Amino acid sequence: MKRFDLRKNDTVVVKTGKDKGTVGKVLKVLPDKGRIIVEKAHFVKEFIRPDRSKNIQGGIMEKEAPFEASNVMLYCSGCARGVRFRHKRLDDGTKIRTCAKCDSPLEKTK
Ligand SMILES: [Zn+2]
């Protein structure tokens, strides 16, 4: 399995498949499987059984399914595209990821 460094809430762009070009937020990271779930990408249909006791109506739901983390790149708003990133250590010791092209930080600022 390839190592990857994506985290929840990262903005990524899908590089392959039918959702190519989709920009979305990482909703979940499954490091053991090398997979991620990305907002608005890789929808699958799921059949929901009606369940009266839980007040579930049933029917077909669309939801995001996990897919290979290697199919996305981190999205850089400066470059307006998916980019490779570098690791950088700040003076205070914090490790951040920066865009390999324009060098802007790709971490979400809180
Ligand atoms: Zn950039």
mmCIF file with all atom_site columns, C-alpha atoms and ligand atoms in Angstrom:
data_model
loop_
_atom_site.group_PDB
_atom_site.id
_atom_site.type_symbol
_atom_site.label_atom_id
_atom_site.label_alt_id
_atom_site.label_comp_id
_atom_site.label_asym_id
_atom_site.label_entity_id
_atom_site.label_seq_id
_atom_site.pdbx_PDB_ins_code
_atom_site.Cartn_x
_atom_site.Cartn_y
_atom_site.Cartn_z
_atom_site.occupancy
_atom_site.B_iso_or_equiv
_atom_site.pdbx_formal_charge
_atom_site.auth_seq_id
_atom_site.auth_comp_id
_atom_site.auth_asym_id
_atom_site.auth_atom_id
_atom_site.pdbx_PDB_model_num
ATOM   1   C  CA . MET A 1 1   ? 0.000   0.000  0.000   1.00 0.00 ? 1   MET A CA 1
ATOM   2   C  CA . LYS A 1 2   ? 1.193   3.439  -0.863  1.00 0.00 ? 2   LYS A CA 1
ATOM   3   C  CA . ARG A 1 3   ? 1.588   5.938  1.882   1.00 0.00 ? 3   ARG A CA 1
ATOM   4   C  CA . PHE A 1 4   ? -0.503  9.022  1.599   1.00 0.00 ? 4   PHE A CA 1
ATOM   5   C  CA . ASP A 1 5   ? -0.866  12.161 3.567   1.00 0.00 ? 5   ASP A CA 1
ATOM   6   C  CA . LEU A 1 6   ? -4.399  13.349 3.254   1.00 0.00 ? 6   LEU A CA 1
ATOM   7   C  CA . ARG A 1 7   ? -6.503  14.454 6.144   1.00 0.00 ? 7   ARG A CA 1
ATOM   8   C  CA . LYS A 1 8   ? -10.100 15.073 6.873   1.00 0.00 ? 8   LYS A CA 1
ATOM   9   C  CA . ASN A 1 9   ? -11.289 18.431 5.512   1.00 0.00 ? 9   ASN A CA 1
ATOM   10  C  CA . ASP A 1 10  ? -8.483  18.674 2.966   1.00 0.00 ? 10  ASP A CA 1
ATOM   11  C  CA . THR A 1 11  ? -9.671  20.019 -0.353  1.00 0.00 ? 11  THR A CA 1
ATOM   12  C  CA . VAL A 1 12  ? -8.802  17.622 -3.131  1.00 0.00 ? 12  VAL A CA 1
ATOM   13  C  CA . VAL A 1 13  ? -9.430  17.238 -6.833  1.00 0.00 ? 13  VAL A CA 1
ATOM   14  C  CA . VAL A 1 14  ? -10.285 13.899 -8.416  1.00 0.00 ? 14  VAL A CA 1
ATOM   15  C  CA . LYS A 1 15  ? -7.795  12.918 -11.111 1.00 0.00 ? 15  LYS A CA 1
ATOM   16  C  CA . THR A 1 16  ? -9.358  9.826  -12.676 1.00 0.00 ? 16  THR A CA 1
ATOM   17  C  CA . GLY A 1 17  ? -12.661 8.189  -13.466 1.00 0.00 ? 17  GLY A CA 1
ATOM   18  C  CA . LYS A 1 18  ? -16.088 9.625  -14.072 1.00 0.00 ? 18  LYS A CA 1
ATOM   19  C  CA . ASP A 1 19  ? -15.681 12.216 -11.344 1.00 0.00 ? 19  ASP A CA 1
ATOM   20  C  CA . LYS A 1 20  ? -12.483 13.596 -12.850 1.00 0.00 ? 20  LYS A CA 1
ATOM   21  C  CA . GLY A 1 21  ? -12.176 17.277 -12.088 1.00 0.00 ? 21  GLY A CA 1
ATOM   22  C  CA . THR A 1 22  ? -14.492 17.219 -9.081  1.00 0.00 ? 22  THR A CA 1
ATOM   23  C  CA . VAL A 1 23  ? -13.221 19.389 -6.276  1.00 0.00 ? 23  VAL A CA 1
ATOM   24  C  CA . GLY A 1 24  ? -14.425 18.418 -2.842  1.00 0.00 ? 24  GLY A CA 1
ATOM   25  C  CA . LYS A 1 25  ? -13.602 18.107 0.779   1.00 0.00 ? 25  LYS A CA 1
ATOM   26  C  CA . VAL A 1 26  ? -12.227 14.906 2.279   1.00 0.00 ? 26  VAL A CA 1
ATOM   27  C  CA . LEU A 1 27  ? -15.007 13.588 4.495   1.00 0.00 ? 27  LEU A CA 1
ATOM   28  C  CA . LYS A 1 28  ? -13.206 10.554 5.819   1.00 0.00 ? 28  LYS A CA 1
ATOM   29  C  CA . VAL A 1 29  ? -9.806  8.921  5.608   1.00 0.00 ? 29  VAL A CA 1
ATOM   30  C  CA . LEU A 1 30  ? -9.410  5.143  5.807   1.00 0.00 ? 30  LEU A CA 1
ATOM   31  C  CA . PRO A 1 31  ? -5.635  4.806  6.177   1.00 0.00 ? 31  PRO A CA 1
ATOM   32  C  CA . ASP A 1 32  ? -5.674  1.002  6.568   1.00 0.00 ? 32  ASP A CA 1
ATOM   33  C  CA . LYS A 1 33  ? -7.280  0.622  3.196   1.00 0.00 ? 33  LYS A CA 1
ATOM   34  C  CA . GLY A 1 34  ? -5.556  3.531  1.483   1.00 0.00 ? 34  GLY A CA 1
ATOM   35  C  CA . ARG A 1 35  ? -8.965  4.937  0.722   1.00 0.00 ? 35  ARG A CA 1
ATOM   36  C  CA . ILE A 1 36  ? -10.804 8.161  1.262   1.00 0.00 ? 36  ILE A CA 1
ATOM   37  C  CA . ILE A 1 37  ? -14.312 9.489  0.989   1.00 0.00 ? 37  ILE A CA 1
ATOM   38  C  CA . VAL A 1 38  ? -14.627 12.776 -0.843  1.00 0.00 ? 38  VAL A CA 1
ATOM   39  C  CA . GLU A 1 39  ? -17.607 15.072 -0.814  1.00 0.00 ? 39  GLU A CA 1
ATOM   40  C  CA . LYS A 1 40  ? -19.540 15.026 -4.114  1.00 0.00 ? 40  LYS A CA 1
ATOM   41  C  CA . ALA A 1 41  ? -17.297 12.344 -5.618  1.00 0.00 ? 41  ALA A CA 1
ATOM   42  C  CA . HIS A 1 42  ? -17.874 8.689  -6.345  1.00 0.00 ? 42  HIS A CA 1
ATOM   43  C  CA . PHE A 1 43  ? -21.561 8.460  -5.620  1.00 0.00 ? 43  PHE A CA 1
ATOM   44  C  CA . VAL A 1 44  ? -23.066 5.030  -5.392  1.00 0.00 ? 44  VAL A CA 1
ATOM   45  C  CA . LYS A 1 45  ? -26.688 4.073  -5.172  1.00 0.00 ? 45  LYS A CA 1
ATOM   46  C  CA . GLU A 1 46  ? -27.737 2.377  -2.027  1.00 0.00 ? 46  GLU A CA 1
ATOM   47  C  CA . PHE A 1 47  ? -31.013 0.669  -1.465  1.00 0.00 ? 47  PHE A CA 1
ATOM   48  C  CA . ILE A 1 48  ? -32.557 1.538  1.871   1.00 0.00 ? 48  ILE A CA 1
ATOM   49  C  CA . ARG A 1 49  ? -35.020 -0.872 3.384   1.00 0.00 ? 49  ARG A CA 1
ATOM   50  C  CA . PRO A 1 50  ? -38.119 0.703  4.787   1.00 0.00 ? 50  PRO A CA 1
ATOM   51  C  CA . ASP A 1 51  ? -38.186 0.408  8.543   1.00 0.00 ? 51  ASP A CA 1
ATOM   52  C  CA . ARG A 1 52  ? -41.367 1.499  10.196  1.00 0.00 ? 52  ARG A CA 1
ATOM   53  C  CA . SER A 1 53  ? -40.001 1.336  13.732  1.00 0.00 ? 53  SER A CA 1
ATOM   54  C  CA . LYS A 1 54  ? -37.261 3.836  12.885  1.00 0.00 ? 54  LYS A CA 1
ATOM   55  C  CA . ASN A 1 55  ? -39.512 5.866  10.643  1.00 0.00 ? 55  ASN A CA 1
ATOM   56  C  CA . ILE A 1 56  ? -37.331 5.178  7.598   1.00 0.00 ? 56  ILE A CA 1
ATOM   57  C  CA . GLN A 1 57  ? -39.223 5.409  4.375   1.00 0.00 ? 57  GLN A CA 1
ATOM   58  C  CA . GLY A 1 58  ? -36.849 3.381  2.251   1.00 0.00 ? 58  GLY A CA 1
ATOM   59  C  CA . GLY A 1 59  ? -35.897 3.820  -1.355  1.00 0.00 ? 59  GLY A CA 1
ATOM   60  C  CA . ILE A 1 60  ? -32.743 4.559  -3.279  1.00 0.00 ? 60  ILE A CA 1
ATOM   61  C  CA . MET A 1 61  ? -30.210 6.867  -1.718  1.00 0.00 ? 61  MET A CA 1
ATOM   62  C  CA . GLU A 1 62  ? -27.073 8.210  -3.254  1.00 0.00 ? 62  GLU A CA 1
ATOM   63  C  CA . LYS A 1 63  ? -24.043 8.493  -1.079  1.00 0.00 ? 63  LYS A CA 1
ATOM   64  C  CA . GLU A 1 64  ? -20.327 8.956  -1.351  1.00 0.00 ? 64  GLU A CA 1
ATOM   65  C  CA . ALA A 1 65  ? -18.319 5.728  -1.378  1.00 0.00 ? 65  ALA A CA 1
ATOM   66  C  CA . PRO A 1 66  ? -14.651 5.277  -0.509  1.00 0.00 ? 66  PRO A CA 1
ATOM   67  C  CA . PHE A 1 67  ? -12.135 5.087  -3.319  1.00 0.00 ? 67  PHE A CA 1
ATOM   68  C  CA . GLU A 1 68  ? -8.392  4.957  -3.821  1.00 0.00 ? 68  GLU A CA 1
ATOM   69  C  CA . ALA A 1 69  ? -6.584  7.880  -2.233  1.00 0.00 ? 69  ALA A CA 1
ATOM   70  C  CA . SER A 1 70  ? -4.103  7.812  -5.113  1.00 0.00 ? 70  SER A CA 1
ATOM   71  C  CA . ASN A 1 71  ? -6.875  9.042  -7.412  1.00 0.00 ? 71  ASN A CA 1
ATOM   72  C  CA . VAL A 1 72  ? -6.896  12.509 -5.915  1.00 0.00 ? 72  VAL A CA 1
ATOM   73  C  CA . MET A 1 73  ? -4.467  15.357 -5.503  1.00 0.00 ? 73  MET A CA 1
ATOM   74  C  CA . LEU A 1 74  ? -4.511  18.151 -2.990  1.00 0.00 ? 74  LEU A CA 1
ATOM   75  C  CA . TYR A 1 75  ? -6.172  21.205 -4.447  1.00 0.00 ? 75  TYR A CA 1
ATOM   76  C  CA . CYS A 1 76  ? -4.289  24.502 -4.379  1.00 0.00 ? 76  CYS A CA 1
ATOM   77  C  CA . SER A 1 77  ? -6.517  27.556 -4.607  1.00 0.00 ? 77  SER A CA 1
ATOM   78  C  CA . GLY A 1 78  ? -3.544  29.648 -5.731  1.00 0.00 ? 78  GLY A CA 1
ATOM   79  C  CA . CYS A 1 79  ? -2.894  27.417 -8.733  1.00 0.00 ? 79  CYS A CA 1
ATOM   80  C  CA . ALA A 1 80  ? -6.604  26.521 -9.135  1.00 0.00 ? 80  ALA A CA 1
ATOM   81  C  CA . ARG A 1 81  ? -5.673  22.902 -9.758  1.00 0.00 ? 81  ARG A CA 1
ATOM   82  C  CA . GLY A 1 82  ? -4.540  19.704 -8.129  1.00 0.00 ? 82  GLY A CA 1
ATOM   83  C  CA . VAL A 1 83  ? -0.908  19.869 -7.145  1.00 0.00 ? 83  VAL A CA 1
ATOM   84  C  CA . ARG A 1 84  ? 1.899   17.890 -5.618  1.00 0.00 ? 84  ARG A CA 1
ATOM   85  C  CA . PHE A 1 85  ? 2.878   19.048 -2.199  1.00 0.00 ? 85  PHE A CA 1
ATOM   86  C  CA . ARG A 1 86  ? 5.960   19.254 -0.063  1.00 0.00 ? 86  ARG A CA 1
ATOM   87  C  CA . HIS A 1 87  ? 6.414   18.977 3.629   1.00 0.00 ? 87  HIS A CA 1
ATOM   88  C  CA . LYS A 1 88  ? 7.775   21.963 5.359   1.00 0.00 ? 88  LYS A CA 1
ATOM   89  C  CA . ARG A 1 89  ? 8.703   22.602 8.945   1.00 0.00 ? 89  ARG A CA 1
ATOM   90  C  CA . LEU A 1 90  ? 7.972   26.017 10.332  1.00 0.00 ? 90  LEU A CA 1
ATOM   91  C  CA . ASP A 1 91  ? 10.188  27.836 12.819  1.00 0.00 ? 91  ASP A CA 1
ATOM   92  C  CA . ASP A 1 92  ? 7.921   26.830 15.683  1.00 0.00 ? 92  ASP A CA 1
ATOM   93  C  CA . GLY A 1 93  ? 8.221   23.171 14.689  1.00 0.00 ? 93  GLY A CA 1
ATOM   94  C  CA . THR A 1 94  ? 4.810   22.811 13.086  1.00 0.00 ? 94  THR A CA 1
ATOM   95  C  CA . LYS A 1 95  ? 4.819   20.618 10.023  1.00 0.00 ? 95  LYS A CA 1
ATOM   96  C  CA . ILE A 1 96  ? 2.756   21.866 7.125   1.00 0.00 ? 96  ILE A CA 1
ATOM   97  C  CA . ARG A 1 97  ? 2.187   20.847 3.544   1.00 0.00 ? 97  ARG A CA 1
ATOM   98  C  CA . THR A 1 98  ? 2.840   23.400 0.872   1.00 0.00 ? 98  THR A CA 1
ATOM   99  C  CA . CYS A 1 99  ? 2.105   23.520 -2.836  1.00 0.00 ? 99  CYS A CA 1
ATOM   100 C  CA . ALA A 1 100 ? 5.108   22.266 -4.829  1.00 0.00 ? 100 ALA A CA 1
ATOM   101 C  CA . LYS A 1 101 ? 4.397   24.874 -7.485  1.00 0.00 ? 101 LYS A CA 1
ATOM   102 C  CA . CYS A 1 102 ? 3.561   28.155 -5.766  1.00 0.00 ? 102 CYS A CA 1
ATOM   103 C  CA . ASP A 1 103 ? 4.717   27.253 -2.249  1.00 0.00 ? 103 ASP A CA 1
ATOM   104 C  CA . SER A 1 104 ? 1.515   28.407 -0.567  1.00 0.00 ? 104 SER A CA 1
ATOM   105 C  CA . PRO A 1 105 ? 0.426   26.444 2.511   1.00 0.00 ? 105 PRO A CA 1
ATOM   106 C  CA . LEU A 1 106 ? -2.255  23.844 1.882   1.00 0.00 ? 106 LEU A CA 1
ATOM   107 C  CA . GLU A 1 107 ? -3.295  23.445 5.489   1.00 0.00 ? 107 GLU A CA 1
ATOM   108 C  CA . LYS A 1 108 ? -6.626  24.743 6.575   1.00 0.00 ? 108 LYS A CA 1
ATOM   109 C  CA . THR A 1 109 ? -6.098  27.752 8.768   1.00 0.00 ? 109 THR A CA 1
ATOM   110 C  CA . LYS A 1 110 ? -8.302  27.666 11.803  1.00 0.00 ? 110 LYS A CA 1
HETATM 111 ZN ZN . ZN  B 2 .   ? -0.122  26.350 -5.787  1.00 0.00 ? 1   ZN  B ZN 1
#
